[in-house]
Amino acid sequence: MTRRPLTVLLLGLLLAAAACTSVLPRPDSDREEGTDDPDRAAEYRALQQQGSDDPFRSLSHAREVMRGMQRYSTTDALRVRTLDEPAAPLGKWRFLGPGNIGGRTRVLLIDPADSRILYTAGVSGGIWKSFTGGLEWEPVGDDLANITVNSLAMHPTDHDILYAGTGEGYFREDVRGTALPLRGDGIFVTRDGGQSWNRLPSTDNADFHFVNDLTISANDPSRIYAATRTGVWRSRNGGESWSRVVPTTVTGGCLDLVQRGGTSGDTLFASCGTFEQATVWRTKSGETDTPWEAVLSQPNMGRTSLAIAPSNPSVIYALSATNEPGVKNQSFLAVYRSTSNGDAGSWETRATAASGHVQSQLLSNLLTGSFDRCTGQLNDPVTMGWYCNTIAVDPVDANRVWAGGVDLFRSDDGGQNWGVASYWWATSGTIPSFVHADQHAIVFDPHYDGALVKRMYATNDGGIYRTDDALGQVATGTNAPCDAFESKMTFTSLNNSYGVTQFYHGAVSPDGTQLVGGAQDNGTLFTDIQDGPNEWRTVFGGDGGYVAFDPIEPKWVYAETQWGAIRRSNNGAGRFSTITRGIAGEEFLFVTPFVLDPNQSKRVWLGGRFLWTSTSRGDFWEKASTALPSLVSALAVQPGNGALVLAGLADGQIARNDQSASATDTTEWPRVKPRDGFVSSLTFDPRHSNVVYATYAGFGGAHVWISSDAGLTWSSRDGNLPDLPVHSIAIDPTRDGRLYLGTDLGVFVSLDAGQTWSVENTGFANALTETVVIGQGANGPAVYAFTHGRGAWRAELTIAPRRRGVRP
C-alpha cells in the first residue's frame, strides 16, 4: 500500500469529508462545514416539535390512537381492521438501505455461550440481532412501542432473556434542553431471544424516560439495576417494582453502571453527572438498603466512564471529561485508577491533559487538535467528552486499557501512556486503521484469551466495527496524530444489513435507479438501487440536509451541509463543489430547504431569512425577497408555471408569489397563516395543478392543509390523524386522493384526500419518517420513505391482487 503525503491525508480527507465527527459548538467559535453540529441539530428539532408542554406524553397518546386505527398496506392495496387485529400477514415495503453505513449505536451484547450471536441497537433504529458474528443483522425489536434503545442487559444464565432500556440520556438530541430528545418509554424485556418484547409496567413513568445503563446481578438475576437521569434504581423481582438506591438531581443523572463479579454481595459502581460536578458512587452490598458511598469526585470532573479489569476485579478505571469553562470544556480531564477495589482515597491519577499531546486528545477530535503540529495550521479544539466517552480493560491484562472518544486509543501501562489505534478521517476501506468517529462502547469477545482469540468490537456514530487483533501495534510518538499508517491496527466494518441511518431528506433519480439522501452524522449518501442495500457510499460529509436530482439531466446532483451550505455535482455525485456565490450575511435553518423548478431545472430556489434564486444551477444567486418574519422551512414551485412559488416559514406562515421570475430584494411576498407552527413541507398535486398541500410539524392544531386555489386560501385535512409532527406529504399520481404522510411515528395514508387516515404497514416500526416522495419504482410509480433511524424504503403503487380484508 502506498503511503500518501501527509497533507493529503489530513487536509484532503477532512475537506472531502471522508468521515464526520460531532462538534460541541461554542458561541464564539466558527463551525467547520465538514463536521456535524449536535447543538444546532437539537435547536432545529425543537422548532419542529413545538406546541406541546409535554411532547413525549403527546407522542405516547398518538401511539395509543394509532392502535385503534385501520391499517392499510400499499403493497397489497388492502385495508384491514386495526393494528391489534390484522386480517392476515401483510406485505411490507422493500428496504433500500443503507445497510453498510451504520448510525449512532451505543450498545453491543455478545452471547457468552455463542459469540456468533450478537445484539445491538440504533439509538433511533431499534434492536438488531446477528447469528453470524456481526456479518449480517436483522431487526428483532420492531414491536417495541419505543425504538429509542440505548442500553441492553442479558440474563446471566438464560441468554434468551434480555432487557432493553430506552431513551438516549447523553444529550445528543437535547443539548442543554433545547429540543425534544430521543426520549424513551421505560424498560422492555424479551424471553425468547428478541422475537417478542413487552414493557415492564413498573417503568411507565418519568424516572425511566432515559435508561442510560442496565446490569443484572451476577448473584441473583431477579435483581436488576438501572442508571437513569434520576439516579440508580434497583428491582428485586425481575422488574416488577423498583426502588431508588442512588438519588440525584445532577445534570444527566447517572450515566454509567459497572458490576464487579466474584463477590458475595452485589458490588457496583455508578457514575453520575455530566455538565455538572460528577461523582463515582459504590456499593458492596447493592442487594441491601445500605447507602452507596461517594468514592471519587475531583474538581471540574464531568462525565466519567468506568471499567473493571476482568482479570483482577480489584482494579477499576475512570475516564473523565472536564467541565472547566472555556476552550477546555468537555476535553480530557484525567484517567484515574484504583487497585484497591475503588475505595475512597485509593484512586491514582494516571494521566492528565498535561501528560502529553495524545493523552490531551483522548476526548477531543485528534485531527483538529493536531493541526498545528501536523500541518503548521492553527485550528479550534473540538471537545467531545460529554458525548463520546468510554473505557474498557483487556480481559486478561489489567494494565492494558482502551479509551474511546472521537477515536480509539490504547494504553499498555495502566493508563499512563497512550497510543492512537484508529483514525476517523482515514478513508474507509483504504486505510486499515479507519473506524467511524465518536466511540460509545468497547466490547471484547467472551472467549478472548489474548492469544488465539483477540477479537474486540467498537460501536460509534457509524455503527459497529471489529478488530481480530486487539493487541496490534498502536501509534505513539510525535507523529502519531498525523499519519493513519502509524497505527498497525486493522478494523472491519460490521455494517451489513444494519439499517439504522438517520436521514433528514432524500431524493430519487428520474428513472428510479439511484437514491441520494442527507443524513445526520453521516453526510450525504448515494447509491445505485440495483447494487443492493449494502452498497451505499458517502459522497460528502458533515450533517447532510436537503438533496435533489436534476429531473432532466440527473448527472446534476445537489446536496448541502448545515446552514445552507449548498453544493452541486455535475458527474452523478462523484465530486461536489460549493455553490453559494452571491449569498452573504444570510441566516438559514440548520437543515435548509431548497428546490429545483420542475419547469426549468436550471432555476433553483433557496430559503433563509430571505428567498434566493439562481437561474444557473447555483453558479450565482440573487436575493428575491425582502426580509421575512421567520426563516424559510419549506419551498414548492407549481408544475407548469414556474412563476408561482410558495415558501413555508418556521412560524406557520406561507408566502406566495405568482410573479417570482421578476422578484428582487425589494419584493414583498404576500403571506397567509393557516396556523402557528413549523411548515415542514409544501407539495403540489401532480393531477390538479392548483391543488397544493402543506404539512406542519409540532403538536396542537391541524397538521395537514389543502389549498384548491394554488395557495391563496387553506383548509385543514387532518380527519382522524393523531396529534403528532408531520414532516412531509407525497401524492399518488396514479390514483386521485391517495396521500402519504411522513410523521414522527412512521407513515400514514389517506384514500380520500385527507378526509380519513390509516396507519401504513411500513415494515420499519414506528420510525420517524422525514421524507416521503413519489418516484419511479420497479413497475411504475412508487412511494419512497427516508426515515430518521431506519434508512430508506420503497413500496410500489401498482395495484396488487386483493386478499381477504376490508376493501379500500
mmCIF file of N, CA and C in Angstrom, residues 190-259:
data_model
loop_
_atom_site.group_PDB
_atom_site.id
_atom_site.type_symbol
_atom_site.label_atom_id
_atom_site.label_comp_id
_atom_site.label_asym_id
_atom_site.label_seq_id
_atom_site.Cartn_x
_atom_site.Cartn_y
_atom_site.Cartn_z
ATOM 1 N N THR A 190 -37.501 -9.267 26.718
ATOM 2 C CA THR A 190 -37.811 -10.397 25.848
ATOM 3 C C THR A 190 -37.388 -11.670 26.558
ATOM 4 N N ARG A 191 -38.173 -12.743 26.370
ATOM 5 C CA ARG A 191 -37.839 -14.033 26.957
ATOM 6 C C ARG A 191 -37.651 -15.096 25.879
ATOM 7 N N ASP A 192 -37.584 -14.643 24.630
ATOM 8 C CA ASP A 192 -37.425 -15.569 23.511
ATOM 9 C C ASP A 192 -36.367 -15.100 22.521
ATOM 10 N N GLY A 193 -35.305 -14.506 23.047
ATOM 11 C CA GLY A 193 -34.190 -14.092 22.198
ATOM 12 C C GLY A 193 -34.510 -12.960 21.254
ATOM 13 N N GLY A 194 -35.483 -12.129 21.618
ATOM 14 C CA GLY A 194 -35.777 -10.940 20.817
ATOM 15 C C GLY A 194 -36.959 -11.068 19.886
ATOM 16 N N GLN A 195 -37.616 -12.231 19.842
ATOM 17 C CA GLN A 195 -38.743 -12.383 18.935
ATOM 18 C C GLN A 195 -39.933 -11.525 19.358
ATOM 19 N N SER A 196 -40.130 -11.375 20.657
ATOM 20 C CA SER A 196 -41.219 -10.537 21.150
ATOM 21 C C SER A 196 -40.747 -9.786 22.376
ATOM 22 N N TRP A 197 -41.324 -8.615 22.575
ATOM 23 C CA TRP A 197 -40.912 -7.747 23.676
ATOM 24 C C TRP A 197 -42.143 -7.212 24.398
ATOM 25 N N ASN A 198 -42.002 -7.008 25.688
ATOM 26 C CA ASN A 198 -43.054 -6.385 26.489
ATOM 27 C C ASN A 198 -42.428 -5.361 27.417
ATOM 28 N N ARG A 199 -43.120 -4.250 27.579
ATOM 29 C CA ARG A 199 -42.618 -3.239 28.512
ATOM 30 C C ARG A 199 -42.917 -3.655 29.936
ATOM 31 N N LEU A 200 -41.962 -3.398 30.830
ATOM 32 C CA LEU A 200 -42.198 -3.593 32.255
ATOM 33 C C LEU A 200 -43.122 -2.474 32.726
ATOM 34 N N PRO A 201 -44.343 -2.793 33.130
ATOM 35 C CA PRO A 201 -45.293 -1.727 33.505
ATOM 36 C C PRO A 201 -44.754 -0.805 34.592
ATOM 37 N N SER A 202 -43.885 -1.319 35.428
ATOM 38 C CA SER A 202 -43.338 -0.508 36.521
ATOM 39 C C SER A 202 -42.450 0.617 36.030
ATOM 40 N N THR A 203 -42.053 0.588 34.751
ATOM 41 C CA THR A 203 -41.163 1.631 34.218
ATOM 42 C C THR A 203 -41.902 2.628 33.339
ATOM 43 N N ASP A 204 -43.227 2.616 33.406
ATOM 44 C CA ASP A 204 -44.031 3.567 32.634
ATOM 45 C C ASP A 204 -44.168 4.865 33.416
ATOM 46 N N ASN A 205 -43.047 5.548 33.604
ATOM 47 C CA ASN A 205 -43.051 6.809 34.335
ATOM 48 C C ASN A 205 -41.789 7.585 34.003
ATOM 49 N N ALA A 206 -41.745 8.836 34.438
ATOM 50 C CA ALA A 206 -40.670 9.751 34.044
ATOM 51 C C ALA A 206 -39.301 9.315 34.541
ATOM 52 N N ASP A 207 -39.235 8.517 35.595
ATOM 53 C CA ASP A 207 -37.937 8.080 36.095
ATOM 54 C C ASP A 207 -37.224 7.162 35.116
ATOM 55 N N PHE A 208 -37.967 6.605 34.137
ATOM 56 C CA PHE A 208 -37.370 5.675 33.192
ATOM 57 C C PHE A 208 -37.518 6.171 31.747
ATOM 58 N N HIS A 209 -37.567 7.478 31.585
ATOM 59 C CA HIS A 209 -37.569 8.043 30.230
ATOM 60 C C HIS A 209 -36.180 7.991 29.600
ATOM 61 N N PHE A 210 -35.134 7.925 30.433
ATOM 62 C CA PHE A 210 -33.761 7.857 29.923
ATOM 63 C C PHE A 210 -33.014 6.779 30.710
ATOM 64 N N VAL A 211 -33.001 5.574 30.169
ATOM 65 C CA VAL A 211 -32.327 4.454 30.828
ATOM 66 C C VAL A 211 -30.941 4.342 30.208
ATOM 67 N N ASN A 212 -29.971 4.944 30.874
ATOM 68 C CA ASN A 212 -28.631 5.066 30.307
ATOM 69 C C ASN A 212 -27.822 3.781 30.385
ATOM 70 N N ASP A 213 -28.079 2.965 31.394
ATOM 71 C CA ASP A 213 -27.301 1.734 31.545
ATOM 72 C C ASP A 213 -28.113 0.742 32.359
ATOM 73 N N LEU A 214 -27.856 -0.540 32.115
ATOM 74 C CA LEU A 214 -28.538 -1.630 32.805
ATOM 75 C C LEU A 214 -27.521 -2.704 33.180
ATOM 76 N N THR A 215 -27.711 -3.343 34.318
ATOM 77 C CA THR A 215 -26.921 -4.519 34.657
ATOM 78 C C THR A 215 -27.767 -5.434 35.533
ATOM 79 N N ILE A 216 -27.521 -6.726 35.436
ATOM 80 C CA ILE A 216 -28.246 -7.742 36.194
ATOM 81 C C ILE A 216 -27.288 -8.373 37.195
ATOM 82 N N SER A 217 -27.758 -8.577 38.400
ATOM 83 C CA SER A 217 -26.911 -9.147 39.446
ATOM 84 C C SER A 217 -26.359 -10.504 39.027
ATOM 85 N N ALA A 218 -25.053 -10.680 39.230
ATOM 86 C CA ALA A 218 -24.432 -11.975 38.962
ATOM 87 C C ALA A 218 -24.754 -12.983 40.056
ATOM 88 N N ASN A 219 -25.267 -12.512 41.199
ATOM 89 C CA ASN A 219 -25.585 -13.385 42.319
ATOM 90 C C ASN A 219 -27.048 -13.824 42.327
ATOM 91 N N ASP A 220 -27.918 -12.962 41.813
ATOM 92 C CA ASP A 220 -29.352 -13.253 41.793
ATOM 93 C C ASP A 220 -29.958 -12.503 40.618
ATOM 94 N N PRO A 221 -30.263 -13.190 39.502
ATOM 95 C CA PRO A 221 -30.728 -12.491 38.304
ATOM 96 C C PRO A 221 -32.099 -11.840 38.435
ATOM 97 N N SER A 222 -32.768 -12.034 39.561
ATOM 98 C CA SER A 222 -34.010 -11.292 39.760
ATOM 99 C C SER A 222 -33.735 -9.848 40.146
ATOM 100 N N ARG A 223 -32.475 -9.558 40.506
ATOM 101 C CA ARG A 223 -32.101 -8.183 40.834
ATOM 102 C C ARG A 223 -31.547 -7.485 39.591
ATOM 103 N N ILE A 224 -32.155 -6.377 39.238
ATOM 104 C CA ILE A 224 -31.761 -5.584 38.075
ATOM 105 C C ILE A 224 -31.463 -4.173 38.553
ATOM 106 N N TYR A 225 -30.431 -3.577 37.984
ATOM 107 C CA TYR A 225 -30.068 -2.200 38.316
ATOM 108 C C TYR A 225 -30.129 -1.350 37.048
ATOM 109 N N ALA A 226 -30.660 -0.151 37.183
ATOM 110 C CA ALA A 226 -30.803 0.761 36.044
ATOM 111 C C ALA A 226 -30.265 2.130 36.429
ATOM 112 N N ALA A 227 -29.401 2.677 35.573
ATOM 113 C CA ALA A 227 -28.913 4.051 35.739
ATOM 114 C C ALA A 227 -29.745 4.955 34.838
ATOM 115 N N THR A 228 -30.410 5.934 35.427
ATOM 116 C CA THR A 228 -31.290 6.823 34.671
ATOM 117 C C THR A 228 -30.984 8.279 35.030
ATOM 118 N N ARG A 229 -31.707 9.171 34.409
ATOM 119 C CA ARG A 229 -31.474 10.589 34.692
ATOM 120 C C ARG A 229 -31.874 10.977 36.109
ATOM 121 N N THR A 230 -32.596 10.125 36.811
ATOM 122 C CA THR A 230 -32.992 10.462 38.178
ATOM 123 C C THR A 230 -32.252 9.631 39.217
ATOM 124 N N GLY A 231 -31.253 8.864 38.802
ATOM 125 C CA GLY A 231 -30.446 8.124 39.750
ATOM 126 C C GLY A 231 -30.270 6.677 39.364
ATOM 127 N N VAL A 232 -29.887 5.862 40.339
ATOM 128 C CA VAL A 232 -29.766 4.422 40.143
ATOM 129 C C VAL A 232 -30.960 3.752 40.821
ATOM 130 N N TRP A 233 -31.609 2.857 40.060
ATOM 131 C CA TRP A 233 -32.788 2.149 40.540
ATOM 132 C C TRP A 233 -32.500 0.658 40.623
ATOM 133 N N ARG A 234 -33.146 0.005 41.607
ATOM 134 C CA ARG A 234 -32.956 -1.434 41.802
ATOM 135 C C ARG A 234 -34.321 -2.122 41.842
ATOM 136 N N SER A 235 -34.369 -3.265 41.150
ATOM 137 C CA SER A 235 -35.536 -4.140 41.260
ATOM 138 C C SER A 235 -35.082 -5.459 41.860
ATOM 139 N N ARG A 236 -35.846 -5.969 42.799
ATOM 140 C CA ARG A 236 -35.536 -7.253 43.417
ATOM 141 C C ARG A 236 -36.410 -8.384 42.873
ATOM 142 N N ASN A 237 -37.280 -8.053 41.931
ATOM 143 C CA ASN A 237 -38.257 -9.043 41.463
ATOM 144 C C ASN A 237 -38.387 -9.044 39.935
ATOM 145 N N GLY A 238 -37.252 -8.957 39.261
ATOM 146 C CA GLY A 238 -37.265 -9.056 37.806
ATOM 147 C C GLY A 238 -37.915 -7.891 37.101
ATOM 148 N N GLY A 239 -37.991 -6.745 37.756
ATOM 149 C CA GLY A 239 -38.530 -5.553 37.122
ATOM 150 C C GLY A 239 -39.985 -5.273 37.430
ATOM 151 N N GLU A 240 -40.595 -6.041 38.347
ATOM 152 C CA GLU A 240 -41.997 -5.780 38.686
ATOM 153 C C GLU A 240 -42.138 -4.489 39.484
ATOM 154 N N SER A 241 -41.156 -4.175 40.278
ATOM 155 C CA SER A 241 -41.170 -2.931 41.055
ATOM 156 C C SER A 241 -39.743 -2.460 41.242
ATOM 157 N N TRP A 242 -39.600 -1.166 41.581
ATOM 158 C CA TRP A 242 -38.274 -0.559 41.666
ATOM 159 C C TRP A 242 -38.180 0.350 42.881
ATOM 160 N N SER A 243 -36.966 0.483 43.393
ATOM 161 C CA SER A 243 -36.675 1.480 44.419
ATOM 162 C C SER A 243 -35.398 2.207 44.031
ATOM 163 N N ARG A 244 -35.331 3.476 44.376
ATOM 164 C CA ARG A 244 -34.152 4.273 44.016
ATOM 165 C C ARG A 244 -33.101 4.118 45.101
ATOM 166 N N VAL A 245 -31.913 3.681 44.706
ATOM 167 C CA VAL A 245 -30.836 3.438 45.672
ATOM 168 C C VAL A 245 -29.764 4.517 45.608
ATOM 169 N N VAL A 246 -29.705 5.270 44.517
ATOM 170 C CA VAL A 246 -28.827 6.439 44.427
ATOM 171 C C VAL A 246 -29.661 7.582 43.871
ATOM 172 N N PRO A 247 -30.193 8.443 44.707
ATOM 173 C CA PRO A 247 -30.946 9.595 44.194
ATOM 174 C C PRO A 247 -29.998 10.696 43.739
ATOM 175 N N THR A 248 -30.377 11.421 42.723
ATOM 176 C CA THR A 248 -29.542 12.535 42.261
ATOM 177 C C THR A 248 -30.383 13.522 41.485
ATOM 178 N N THR A 249 -29.982 14.779 41.558
ATOM 179 C CA THR A 249 -30.592 15.823 40.731
ATOM 180 C C THR A 249 -29.556 16.453 39.809
ATOM 181 N N VAL A 250 -28.345 15.890 39.783
ATOM 182 C CA VAL A 250 -27.282 16.441 38.959
ATOM 183 C C VAL A 250 -27.627 16.280 37.484
ATOM 184 N N THR A 251 -27.187 17.205 36.655
ATOM 185 C CA THR A 251 -27.479 17.155 35.232
ATOM 186 C C THR A 251 -27.056 15.825 34.623
ATOM 187 N N GLY A 252 -27.966 15.204 33.916
ATOM 188 C CA GLY A 252 -27.683 13.923 33.286
ATOM 189 C C GLY A 252 -28.000 12.734 34.146
ATOM 190 N N GLY A 253 -28.121 12.956 35.460
ATOM 191 C CA GLY A 253 -28.362 11.828 36.348
ATOM 192 C C GLY A 253 -27.177 10.881 36.346
ATOM 193 N N CYS A 254 -27.452 9.573 36.369
ATOM 194 C CA CYS A 254 -26.398 8.559 36.376
ATOM 195 C C CYS A 254 -26.282 7.957 34.986
ATOM 196 N N LEU A 255 -25.047 7.911 34.467
ATOM 197 C CA LEU A 255 -24.832 7.565 33.070
ATOM 198 C C LEU A 255 -24.070 6.274 32.855
ATOM 199 N N ASP A 256 -23.335 5.794 33.856
ATOM 200 C CA ASP A 256 -22.527 4.594 33.677
ATOM 201 C C ASP A 256 -22.673 3.730 34.919
ATOM 202 N N LEU A 257 -22.773 2.416 34.692
ATOM 203 C CA LEU A 257 -23.006 1.478 35.769
ATOM 204 C C LEU A 257 -22.195 0.214 35.478
ATOM 205 N N VAL A 258 -21.295 -0.185 36.408
ATOM 206 C CA VAL A 258 -20.498 -1.396 36.211
ATOM 207 C C VAL A 258 -20.587 -2.248 37.463
ATOM 208 N N GLN A 259 -20.483 -3.555 37.258
ATOM 209 C CA GLN A 259 -20.622 -4.512 38.349
ATOM 210 C C GLN A 259 -19.368 -5.357 38.456
#
